[in-house]
Coordinates of C-alpha atoms in Angstrom, one line a residue:
Chain H
M707 CA -126.7 -68.6 119.7
K708 CA -124.0 -70.0 117.5
E709 CA -122.8 -66.5 116.8
I710 CA -122.7 -65.6 120.4
A711 CA -120.6 -68.8 121.1
L712 CA -118.3 -67.8 118.2
I713 CA -117.8 -64.3 119.6
F714 CA -117.2 -65.7 123.0
I715 CA -114.5 -68.0 121.7
I716 CA -112.8 -65.2 119.8
V717 CA -112.9 -63.0 123.0
L718 CA -111.4 -65.9 125.0
V719 CA -108.7 -66.5 122.5
T720 CA -107.9 -62.8 122.2
A721 CA -107.6 -62.6 126.0
I722 CA -105.6 -65.8 126.6
V723 CA -103.0 -65.7 123.8
P724 CA -101.5 -62.3 124.7
G725 CA -101.7 -63.2 128.3
T726 CA -99.8 -66.4 127.7
V727 CA -97.2 -64.6 125.6
S728 CA -96.7 -62.0 128.4
A729 CA -96.4 -64.7 131.0
A730 CA -93.6 -66.5 129.1
E731 CA -90.2 -66.2 130.7
T732 CA -88.5 -62.9 129.8
P733 CA -84.8 -62.5 130.3
T734 CA -83.7 -60.9 133.5
I735 CA -82.1 -57.4 133.1
Y736 CA -79.2 -57.1 135.5
P737 CA -78.0 -53.7 136.7
G738 CA -74.7 -53.8 134.8
M739 CA -76.1 -54.6 131.4
G740 CA -76.8 -51.1 130.2
G741 CA -78.2 -51.0 126.7
A742 CA -76.9 -50.4 123.1
P743 CA -73.3 -49.0 123.2
V744 CA -74.3 -45.7 121.6
E745 CA -77.1 -45.3 124.2
V746 CA -74.8 -46.0 127.1
L747 CA -72.3 -43.5 125.6
T748 CA -74.9 -40.7 125.2
N749 CA -76.3 -41.4 128.6
M750 CA -72.9 -41.1 130.2
H751 CA -71.7 -38.2 128.1
P752 CA -74.9 -36.4 126.8
T753 CA -72.8 -33.6 125.2
V754 CA -71.8 -36.1 122.6
K755 CA -75.2 -35.5 121.0
G756 CA -74.3 -31.8 120.4
N757 CA -70.9 -32.5 118.8
T758 CA -71.1 -32.6 115.0
I759 CA -67.9 -34.6 114.4
I760 CA -68.7 -37.4 116.9
M761 CA -72.3 -37.6 115.6
E762 CA -71.2 -37.8 112.0
F763 CA -68.7 -40.6 113.0
I764 CA -71.5 -42.5 114.7
R765 CA -73.8 -42.1 111.7
E766 CA -71.1 -43.4 109.4
C767 CA -69.5 -46.1 111.5
G768 CA -71.8 -46.9 114.4
V769 CA -70.3 -47.5 117.8
G770 CA -68.9 -50.9 118.9
N771 CA -68.0 -51.7 122.5
W772 CA -66.5 -48.4 123.5
H773 CA -64.3 -47.8 126.6
E774 CA -62.6 -45.1 128.5
G775 CA -59.0 -44.6 129.5
Q776 CA -57.2 -42.4 132.0
I777 CA -55.0 -39.7 130.5
N778 CA -54.0 -37.9 133.7
A779 CA -55.6 -36.4 136.8
D780 CA -57.6 -33.9 134.8
F781 CA -58.6 -35.8 131.6
K782 CA -60.0 -39.1 130.5
S783 CA -60.1 -40.5 126.9
V784 CA -63.2 -42.1 125.3
H785 CA -62.5 -44.6 122.6
L786 CA -65.2 -45.4 120.0
P787 CA -64.4 -48.4 117.8
P788 CA -66.6 -48.7 114.6
A789 CA -69.5 -51.1 114.6
N790 CA -69.0 -51.6 110.8
S791 CA -66.1 -51.8 108.4
C792 CA -65.7 -48.0 107.8
G793 CA -62.1 -48.4 108.7
K794 CA -62.0 -45.6 111.3
Q795 CA -62.1 -45.1 115.0
L796 CA -62.7 -42.0 117.0
V797 CA -61.2 -41.0 120.3
F798 CA -62.1 -37.9 122.3
S799 CA -60.9 -36.5 125.6
I800 CA -63.1 -35.2 128.3
R801 CA -62.3 -32.8 131.2
K802 CA -63.0 -34.6 134.5
S803 CA -64.0 -31.5 136.4
A804 CA -66.7 -30.6 133.8
G805 CA -70.3 -31.3 134.8
R806 CA -72.4 -33.9 133.0
D807 CA -74.1 -31.3 130.7
D808 CA -71.2 -28.9 130.4
P809 CA -70.7 -28.3 126.7
T810 CA -67.0 -27.7 127.2
Q811 CA -66.6 -31.3 128.6
I812 CA -65.3 -32.6 125.3
T813 CA -61.9 -31.1 124.8
T814 CA -60.2 -32.8 121.8
I815 CA -61.2 -35.3 119.1
W816 CA -59.1 -37.7 117.1
V817 CA -60.3 -39.7 114.1
I818 CA -57.7 -42.4 113.2
D819 CA -57.5 -45.6 111.3
A820 CA -59.3 -48.5 112.9
N821 CA -56.0 -50.4 113.3
E822 CA -54.0 -47.5 114.6
T823 CA -52.9 -47.2 118.3
W824 CA -54.1 -43.9 119.7
S825 CA -51.7 -41.5 121.4
D826 CA -52.7 -38.0 122.6
S827 CA -49.8 -36.6 120.6
M828 CA -51.6 -37.4 117.3
D829 CA -53.1 -34.7 115.1
T830 CA -56.6 -33.7 116.3
V831 CA -59.6 -32.9 114.2
Y832 CA -61.6 -31.0 116.7
P833 CA -62.6 -27.4 116.2
P834 CA -63.4 -26.3 119.7
V835 CA -66.8 -24.7 119.6
T836 CA -67.7 -23.8 123.1
D837 CA -71.1 -22.2 122.7
Y838 CA -73.7 -25.0 123.1
R839 CA -76.2 -23.0 120.9
I840 CA -73.7 -23.0 118.1
Q841 CA -73.0 -26.7 118.7
G842 CA -76.7 -27.5 118.7
F843 CA -77.2 -25.5 115.5
L844 CA -74.3 -27.2 113.8
A845 CA -75.7 -30.5 114.9
G846 CA -79.1 -29.6 113.3
I847 CA -80.9 -29.6 116.6
R848 CA -83.7 -27.0 116.4
I849 CA -87.4 -26.9 116.0
D850 CA -88.4 -28.7 112.8
P851 CA -90.4 -26.3 110.6
V852 CA -91.7 -29.3 108.7
F853 CA -93.7 -30.2 111.9
V854 CA -94.5 -26.7 113.1
V855 CA -96.0 -25.2 109.9
P856 CA -98.7 -27.8 109.3
C857 CA -99.7 -27.6 112.9
V858 CA -100.2 -23.9 112.7
V859 CA -102.2 -24.3 109.4
I860 CA -104.4 -27.0 110.9
A861 CA -105.0 -24.9 114.1
L862 CA -106.0 -21.8 112.1
G863 CA -108.2 -23.9 109.8
L864 CA -110.0 -25.4 112.7
L865 CA -110.5 -22.0 114.2
V866 CA -112.0 -20.7 110.9
I867 CA -114.4 -23.8 110.7
F868 CA -115.6 -23.3 114.2
F869 CA -116.1 -19.6 113.7
I870 CA -118.2 -20.3 110.6
L871 CA -120.2 -22.9 112.5
M872 CA -120.9 -20.5 115.3
R873 CA -121.9 -17.8 112.9
R874 CA -124.5 -20.1 111.2
Q875 CA -126.1 -20.9 114.5
Chain J
M301 CA -125.5 -24.3 122.3
K302 CA -123.3 -21.3 121.5
G303 CA -121.4 -21.7 124.8
F304 CA -120.9 -25.4 124.1
S305 CA -119.5 -24.7 120.7
L306 CA -117.1 -22.1 122.1
L307 CA -116.0 -24.6 124.7
F308 CA -115.5 -27.3 122.1
A309 CA -113.5 -24.9 119.9
A310 CA -111.3 -24.0 122.8
V311 CA -110.7 -27.6 123.6
M312 CA -109.8 -28.4 120.0
L313 CA -107.4 -25.5 119.9
V314 CA -105.7 -26.6 123.1
M315 CA -105.4 -30.1 121.8
V316 CA -103.6 -28.8 118.7
F317 CA -101.4 -26.3 120.4
V318 CA -100.1 -28.5 123.2
P319 CA -98.2 -30.8 120.8
L320 CA -97.1 -27.8 118.9
A321 CA -95.7 -26.3 122.1
S322 CA -93.9 -29.5 122.8
A323 CA -92.3 -29.7 119.3
T324 CA -88.9 -29.2 120.7
N325 CA -86.0 -31.4 121.7
E326 CA -83.9 -31.8 124.7
T327 CA -80.9 -29.6 123.6
N328 CA -83.2 -26.7 122.6
P329 CA -85.8 -27.1 125.2
T330 CA -87.6 -23.7 125.3
P331 CA -89.2 -22.2 122.2
P332 CA -89.6 -18.4 122.4
G333 CA -92.5 -16.4 123.7
W334 CA -95.6 -17.7 125.5
V335 CA -95.3 -21.1 123.8
G336 CA -92.0 -21.6 125.6
Q337 CA -93.5 -20.5 128.9
F338 CA -96.4 -22.9 128.5
D339 CA -94.1 -25.7 127.6
E340 CA -92.0 -25.0 130.6
W341 CA -95.0 -25.1 132.8
A342 CA -96.6 -28.2 131.2
G343 CA -93.3 -30.1 130.5
Q344 CA -91.2 -32.4 132.5
K345 CA -89.8 -31.1 135.7
D346 CA -86.4 -31.2 137.3
M347 CA -87.5 -32.7 140.6
S348 CA -84.2 -32.2 142.2
A349 CA -85.5 -28.9 143.7
Y350 CA -88.0 -31.0 145.7
S351 CA -85.4 -33.4 147.0
V352 CA -83.7 -32.9 150.3
I353 CA -81.2 -30.1 150.3
V354 CA -78.9 -29.9 153.3
P355 CA -77.1 -26.6 153.5
T356 CA -73.5 -26.8 154.4
V357 CA -72.8 -25.5 157.8
P358 CA -69.4 -23.7 158.0
I359 CA -67.2 -25.3 160.6
K360 CA -65.8 -22.9 163.2
K361 CA -62.5 -23.8 164.6
M362 CA -62.4 -24.5 168.3
D363 CA -61.5 -21.5 170.4
A364 CA -61.2 -20.6 174.0
E365 CA -64.9 -19.8 174.1
T366 CA -66.4 -22.8 172.3
V367 CA -64.2 -25.3 174.1
K368 CA -66.1 -24.5 177.4
A369 CA -69.0 -26.5 176.0
Y370 CA -66.9 -29.7 175.8
P371 CA -65.6 -30.9 179.2
G372 CA -62.3 -32.6 178.9
V373 CA -61.3 -30.9 175.7
V374 CA -58.6 -28.3 175.4
V375 CA -57.5 -25.9 172.7
I376 CA -54.0 -26.5 171.6
S377 CA -51.8 -23.5 170.7
P378 CA -51.0 -23.2 167.0
D379 CA -47.4 -22.7 168.1
M380 CA -47.2 -26.3 169.3
K381 CA -45.1 -28.3 166.8
F382 CA -45.5 -31.9 166.0
P383 CA -42.4 -33.3 164.2
T384 CA -42.8 -36.3 162.0
G385 CA -40.6 -39.3 161.3
N386 CA -40.1 -40.5 164.9
N387 CA -42.5 -43.4 164.8
A388 CA -43.6 -46.3 162.6
V389 CA -46.7 -48.5 162.3
D390 CA -46.2 -52.0 163.6
V391 CA -47.9 -53.9 160.8
Q392 CA -47.7 -57.2 162.6
K393 CA -49.7 -56.0 165.5
S394 CA -52.2 -53.7 163.9
S395 CA -55.9 -54.4 163.9
M396 CA -58.9 -52.7 162.4
K397 CA -59.3 -49.9 164.9
A398 CA -56.3 -49.8 167.3
V399 CA -53.0 -49.6 165.4
K400 CA -49.8 -50.3 167.3
I401 CA -47.2 -47.6 166.7
N402 CA -43.6 -47.9 167.9
F403 CA -41.5 -44.8 168.7
V404 CA -37.9 -44.0 168.2
Q405 CA -36.0 -43.6 171.5
P406 CA -35.5 -40.0 172.5
A407 CA -31.7 -40.4 172.4
L408 CA -32.0 -40.3 168.6
Q409 CA -34.0 -37.1 168.8
T410 CA -31.6 -34.2 169.1
N411 CA -34.2 -31.6 169.5
T412 CA -35.9 -33.4 172.4
R413 CA -32.5 -34.1 174.0
A414 CA -31.7 -30.5 173.9
K415 CA -34.8 -29.8 176.0
A416 CA -34.0 -32.5 178.4
A417 CA -32.2 -30.4 181.0
A418 CA -31.1 -32.1 184.2
M419 CA -33.9 -30.5 186.1
V420 CA -36.7 -32.1 184.1
P421 CA -36.6 -35.8 183.4
T422 CA -37.2 -36.8 179.8
V423 CA -40.5 -38.7 179.5
A424 CA -41.1 -40.1 176.0
P425 CA -43.3 -42.7 174.4
E426 CA -42.2 -46.3 173.7
Y427 CA -45.2 -47.5 171.8
G428 CA -49.0 -47.0 171.8
Y429 CA -52.3 -48.2 170.5
F430 CA -54.1 -45.6 168.5
N431 CA -57.8 -45.6 167.5
W432 CA -57.7 -44.0 164.1
Y433 CA -61.4 -44.6 163.0
W434 CA -63.1 -41.7 164.8
T435 CA -66.9 -41.5 165.0
Q436 CA -68.2 -38.0 165.6
D437 CA -69.4 -37.2 169.1
T438 CA -67.9 -40.3 170.7
V439 CA -64.7 -41.0 172.6
A440 CA -61.8 -42.7 170.8
T441 CA -59.5 -44.0 173.6
Q442 CA -55.8 -43.7 172.8
T443 CA -53.3 -45.6 174.8
V444 CA -49.6 -44.6 175.1
I445 CA -46.9 -46.4 177.0
I446 CA -44.5 -43.8 178.3
H447 CA -41.0 -44.2 179.7
N448 CA -39.0 -42.1 182.0
Y449 CA -35.6 -41.7 180.6
G450 CA -34.5 -39.3 183.4
A451 CA -33.0 -39.7 186.8
T452 CA -35.9 -38.5 189.0
T453 CA -39.5 -39.4 189.4
A454 CA -41.8 -37.6 186.9
S455 CA -45.4 -36.4 186.9
G456 CA -47.2 -34.6 184.1
V457 CA -49.8 -34.7 181.3
V458 CA -50.1 -36.5 178.0
Y459 CA -52.2 -34.6 175.4
F460 CA -53.6 -36.4 172.4
V461 CA -54.4 -33.9 169.6
S462 CA -56.3 -33.6 166.4
I463 CA -53.6 -31.4 164.8
E464 CA -55.9 -30.1 162.0
D465 CA -58.7 -29.2 164.4
G466 CA -56.4 -27.6 167.0
F467 CA -58.0 -29.4 170.0
G468 CA -57.1 -32.3 172.2
T469 CA -57.7 -34.2 175.3
P470 CA -55.3 -34.4 178.3
A471 CA -54.6 -37.3 180.6
A472 CA -52.4 -36.9 183.7
Y473 CA -49.8 -39.4 185.0
S474 CA -47.9 -39.3 188.2
N475 CA -45.0 -40.8 190.1
L476 CA -43.3 -42.4 187.1
A477 CA -40.1 -43.7 188.4
P478 CA -36.8 -43.4 186.5
G479 CA -36.5 -46.2 184.0
A480 CA -40.1 -47.3 184.4
N481 CA -43.0 -47.6 181.9
M482 CA -46.5 -46.5 182.5
T483 CA -49.7 -46.9 180.4
V484 CA -51.7 -43.7 179.9
S485 CA -55.2 -43.9 178.5
I486 CA -56.5 -40.7 176.9
P487 CA -60.3 -40.5 176.3
F488 CA -60.1 -38.4 173.2
T489 CA -63.4 -36.7 172.4
V490 CA -64.3 -36.4 168.7
V491 CA -66.2 -33.1 168.7
G492 CA -68.5 -33.5 165.6
N493 CA -69.8 -30.0 165.2
Q494 CA -66.3 -28.4 165.6
S495 CA -64.8 -30.6 162.9
T496 CA -65.2 -32.0 159.4
V497 CA -65.0 -35.6 158.2
G498 CA -62.0 -36.9 156.4
I499 CA -58.3 -37.2 157.1
K500 CA -57.2 -36.2 160.6
P501 CA -53.5 -36.0 161.3
M502 CA -52.9 -37.3 164.8
G503 CA -50.3 -36.2 167.3
F504 CA -49.6 -36.0 171.0
F505 CA -47.2 -34.4 173.4
I506 CA -45.9 -35.1 176.9
T507 CA -45.3 -32.6 179.6
V508 CA -43.4 -32.9 182.8
G509 CA -43.6 -31.0 186.1
P510 CA -45.7 -28.1 187.3
D511 CA -44.4 -25.8 184.5
N512 CA -45.7 -28.2 181.9
T513 CA -42.3 -28.5 180.2
V514 CA -42.8 -30.4 176.9
T515 CA -40.3 -33.3 176.8
W516 CA -41.7 -35.0 173.7
S517 CA -44.1 -34.1 170.8
G518 CA -44.7 -35.7 167.4
Q519 CA -47.2 -36.5 164.7
L520 CA -48.2 -40.1 164.1
D521 CA -47.3 -41.9 160.9
L522 CA -50.9 -42.9 160.5
N523 CA -53.7 -40.5 160.0
G524 CA -57.0 -40.6 161.9
I525 CA -60.2 -40.7 159.9
E526 CA -63.3 -39.0 161.1
K527 CA -66.7 -40.4 160.1
Y528 CA -70.3 -39.6 160.8
N529 CA -72.1 -41.0 163.8
N530 CA -75.0 -43.4 163.1
D531 CA -76.8 -43.3 166.4
A532 CA -80.4 -42.2 166.7
S533 CA -79.6 -38.6 167.2
H534 CA -77.2 -38.2 164.3
L535 CA -77.4 -40.2 161.0
P536 CA -79.2 -43.4 161.7
D537 CA -79.9 -46.2 159.2
P538 CA -83.6 -46.8 159.0
D539 CA -83.0 -50.4 158.2
G540 CA -81.1 -51.1 161.4
G541 CA -77.6 -51.1 159.9
D542 CA -78.3 -53.0 156.7
N543 CA -77.2 -50.0 154.7
L544 CA -73.9 -49.6 156.7
E545 CA -72.7 -53.1 156.9
T546 CA -69.9 -54.8 155.1
S547 CA -70.3 -57.9 152.9
D548 CA -68.4 -59.7 150.2
L549 CA -68.7 -56.5 148.1
Y550 CA -67.7 -53.9 150.7
H551 CA -64.5 -54.5 152.7
F552 CA -63.8 -51.3 154.6
P553 CA -64.1 -52.4 158.2
F554 CA -61.3 -55.0 158.1
S555 CA -57.6 -54.3 158.3
E556 CA -57.2 -54.6 154.5
G557 CA -60.0 -52.0 154.2
Y558 CA -57.9 -49.1 155.6
E559 CA -57.1 -48.4 152.0
I560 CA -60.8 -48.0 151.2
I561 CA -61.5 -45.8 154.2
S562 CA -58.5 -43.7 153.7
E563 CA -59.3 -43.2 150.0
A564 CA -62.9 -42.2 150.9
A565 CA -61.6 -39.8 153.6
T566 CA -59.2 -38.2 151.2
A567 CA -61.8 -37.8 148.5
A568 CA -64.3 -36.2 150.9
D569 CA -61.8 -34.5 153.1
N570 CA -63.0 -31.3 154.9
T571 CA -66.7 -31.8 154.0
S572 CA -69.0 -31.0 156.9
S573 CA -72.4 -32.4 156.0
P574 CA -73.4 -35.9 154.7
F575 CA -75.0 -34.2 151.6
E576 CA -71.7 -32.5 150.8
T577 CA -69.7 -35.7 151.5
A578 CA -71.9 -37.9 149.4
N579 CA -71.8 -35.4 146.5
A580 CA -68.0 -35.3 146.7
L581 CA -67.8 -39.1 146.6
N582 CA -70.1 -39.2 143.6
T583 CA -67.8 -37.0 141.6
Y584 CA -64.7 -38.7 142.9
V585 CA -65.9 -42.2 141.8
H586 CA -66.9 -40.9 138.4
D587 CA -63.4 -39.5 137.9
L588 CA -61.6 -42.5 139.4
M589 CA -63.3 -45.2 137.4
T590 CA -62.6 -46.1 133.8
Y591 CA -65.7 -47.4 132.0
T592 CA -64.7 -50.7 130.4
K593 CA -67.2 -53.2 129.2
T594 CA -66.0 -56.8 129.4
D595 CA -67.8 -60.0 129.7
T596 CA -66.6 -60.2 133.3
N597 CA -67.9 -56.7 134.1
L598 CA -71.3 -57.4 132.5
R599 CA -71.8 -60.8 134.1
Y600 CA -70.6 -60.1 137.6
A601 CA -70.7 -57.5 140.3
A602 CA -67.1 -57.0 141.4
S603 CA -66.2 -56.2 145.0
D604 CA -64.4 -53.0 146.0
L605 CA -61.1 -54.7 146.5
Y606 CA -61.4 -56.5 143.2
I607 CA -62.1 -53.2 141.4
K608 CA -59.1 -51.6 143.1
N609 CA -56.9 -54.5 142.1
H610 CA -58.0 -54.2 138.5
T611 CA -57.2 -50.5 137.9
N612 CA -60.7 -49.2 138.8
E613 CA -62.3 -50.6 135.6
G614 CA -65.9 -51.5 135.3
V615 CA -69.4 -50.6 134.3
C616 CA -72.2 -48.9 136.2
D617 CA -72.5 -51.6 138.9
E618 CA -68.8 -51.3 139.7
Y619 CA -69.2 -47.5 139.9
A620 CA -72.2 -47.9 142.3
T621 CA -70.3 -50.5 144.4
M622 CA -67.3 -48.1 144.9
D623 CA -69.6 -45.2 145.8
V624 CA -71.5 -47.4 148.3
T625 CA -68.3 -48.7 149.9
F626 CA -66.8 -45.2 150.2
S627 CA -70.1 -43.7 151.6
R628 CA -70.6 -46.5 154.1
S629 CA -67.0 -46.3 155.3
L630 CA -67.6 -42.6 156.2
G631 CA -70.8 -43.5 158.0
I632 CA -73.4 -42.5 155.4
P633 CA -76.1 -45.3 155.1
S634 CA -76.2 -46.2 151.4
R635 CA -78.0 -48.8 149.3
F636 CA -77.1 -50.3 146.0
L637 CA -80.0 -50.2 143.5
G638 CA -80.6 -51.8 140.2
I639 CA -82.8 -49.7 137.9
T640 CA -84.4 -50.8 134.7
W641 CA -86.5 -48.7 132.3
V642 CA -88.0 -48.7 128.9
N643 CA -86.3 -46.2 126.5
E644 CA -88.0 -44.1 123.9
T645 CA -87.6 -46.8 121.3
G646 CA -89.2 -49.4 123.5
Y647 CA -86.1 -51.3 124.5
S648 CA -85.2 -52.2 128.1
Y649 CA -82.1 -50.8 129.8
G650 CA -80.4 -52.0 132.9
H651 CA -78.4 -49.7 135.1
A652 CA -77.0 -49.4 138.6
I653 CA -77.1 -46.5 141.0
L654 CA -77.2 -45.9 144.8
E655 CA -79.0 -43.8 147.3
N656 CA -77.5 -42.1 150.3
R657 CA -79.5 -41.6 153.5
I658 CA -79.3 -38.0 154.4
A659 CA -81.4 -36.0 156.8
G660 CA -84.1 -38.6 157.0
A661 CA -84.5 -39.1 153.2
W662 CA -83.0 -41.3 150.5
V663 CA -81.0 -39.1 148.1
H664 CA -80.3 -40.4 144.6
S665 CA -76.7 -40.7 143.4
D666 CA -75.5 -41.9 140.0
P667 CA -71.7 -41.8 139.8
T668 CA -71.7 -43.4 136.3
W669 CA -73.7 -40.5 134.9
I670 CA -72.1 -38.0 137.4
T671 CA -75.4 -36.8 138.7
F672 CA -76.4 -36.4 142.3
N673 CA -79.8 -35.7 143.9
N674 CA -81.5 -35.8 140.5
A675 CA -83.7 -38.9 140.4
Q676 CA -85.7 -37.4 137.5
V677 CA -82.7 -37.5 135.2
Y678 CA -83.9 -40.8 133.6
K679 CA -87.3 -39.5 133.0
M680 CA -85.9 -36.4 131.4
G681 CA -84.1 -38.7 129.0
N682 CA -87.5 -39.8 127.7
N683 CA -87.4 -43.1 129.5
T684 CA -90.4 -44.6 131.2
H685 CA -91.2 -47.3 133.8
M686 CA -88.1 -46.7 136.0
N687 CA -88.2 -49.8 138.2
L688 CA -85.9 -50.2 141.1
T689 CA -84.5 -53.1 143.1
K690 CA -82.3 -53.0 146.1
Y691 CA -79.5 -55.6 146.2
T692 CA -78.2 -56.4 149.6
D693 CA -76.4 -58.9 151.8
A694 CA -73.9 -60.0 149.2
D695 CA -72.5 -63.4 150.1
D696 CA -70.3 -65.2 147.5
N697 CA -71.4 -68.6 149.1
R698 CA -75.1 -68.0 148.4
Y699 CA -75.0 -68.9 144.7
T700 CA -73.0 -72.1 144.3
A701 CA -72.6 -72.2 140.5
D702 CA -69.8 -69.7 140.5
P703 CA -66.4 -69.7 142.2
V704 CA -66.3 -68.5 145.8
G705 CA -63.9 -65.9 147.2
D706 CA -62.7 -64.4 143.9
G707 CA -64.2 -61.0 144.5
L708 CA -66.7 -61.6 141.6
L709 CA -70.3 -62.1 142.6
M710 CA -73.4 -63.0 140.7
Y711 CA -76.6 -61.1 141.4
E712 CA -77.9 -64.4 142.7
D713 CA -75.3 -64.0 145.5
M714 CA -77.4 -61.1 146.8
I715 CA -80.9 -60.6 148.2
A716 CA -83.1 -58.7 145.9
E717 CA -85.8 -56.4 147.3
P718 CA -88.0 -55.1 144.6
F719 CA -89.0 -51.4 145.1
G720 CA -91.0 -51.1 141.9
E721 CA -91.6 -47.9 140.1
L722 CA -90.8 -45.4 142.9
P723 CA -92.6 -42.0 142.4
G724 CA -89.4 -40.0 142.7
Y725 CA -88.0 -41.6 139.6
N726 CA -91.2 -41.8 137.5

């Protein structure tokens, strides 16, 4: 009887504690809040993920509170300040008429000192690769053989085991 | 027993191969061969194909045959000229819909004077009140005060014209004594299916006598703007006008809102279906706005006029606000939606979008992400639990802890209607 009571108490505690935690006040998420700067950036400009230079910059420097600027009727600039002390900032231009997933949306990239003021007359670092498959390959985006090969081996192994089991029966 | 083992083996193989087939990523979505085909079949779907698609109907310009279907409407010859520069908007006496426009006296118009032979008295406008906000398939009454500058009594017709569309509506006048004024009302018919929405240059001309001698013609300094009709047989709002109304966020119906309406009409000029118009506005807002994250932008929802006065800067809720105000100003019912989700790393994300009411359905629009009619775009980004809330009836007085009338509203200034996890997004 004592054991049952103990189990009952454990069950009650297990049920109540997470419930209480969940019911605690959680901060309201307002529509304009977005998420982490890099997530907002890649949501708005998904082709960033396929650009080697920008992704390398993000890996090295992170992304602080980035912002856009208007260049002219056809182009905008996107300014990525570093999130750490890497001493660099990256600016890239985008073609307004390009669609969201258009791999040619990003037209030019500048990497300059963190304290420099950007101008579109500065030297660029962008090699314009327009084929998204090449961009994806350069960015290392492809099926990971480290994952695929073991899966195939396991599948074949299971097949052999079941075949042997069936033969025995 | 043998059959059961075979079945079990098959199930195990499927369990292993399904994750294998899904071992891809979003930029290289389709592995080769049957695995790719299977993954395509079993994977996430682009649901946009299942959303409402409204084909664009090409607009046929009014001609002698089609005009017969519209009593009171006449086709205007393309040879008719409408000179500019002979009138000016009277800012002091202009209201939302009827703008007062004053005209230069014909003595200053050499071309008109040349036509004013002694046989035909010159009849010209002094001023007029012009309805520039045209709702399709309704009548926009235009009022012109004409003056007889000649020496004999005049009778004739005043034609108000949509110059771009090439049709107009006539109104006769008679027995206008020399030196006298007369008010002529012209019930101009806005023929919806012979026209597009957007900017409509307005003009009119005056004829005198049985030969219809033109004594005055001109284009107005203010453009008309054609919008969709929201009555029950056109593009109704299912919420009784809640998604068309103005508020402290959307200012288009007031005199200061001409700028908003005019900008929307320019951006979506010559579009002929609400789907096409809303899509054009989505792209326009994305290009117009400059994404800038500041404490103010994050904390507040800014009104359309505030955004315009601050170089079109903002974050997603400012983008959505501009798209809503532009869409509503052209007569497309639109609702502002907050959307939250859980991303693939388990964190919450807050975003703002809108939906346009088109052909009896709510159509997704996200001007920040420049994507339209694609509610599955968030799910395709490996996010889950897309949860939507409509924010409506913005009133800066509702929440008293922040300043009133500054164009910056808290979300507590609005009424929130939770929609939950709508199936179209999840």
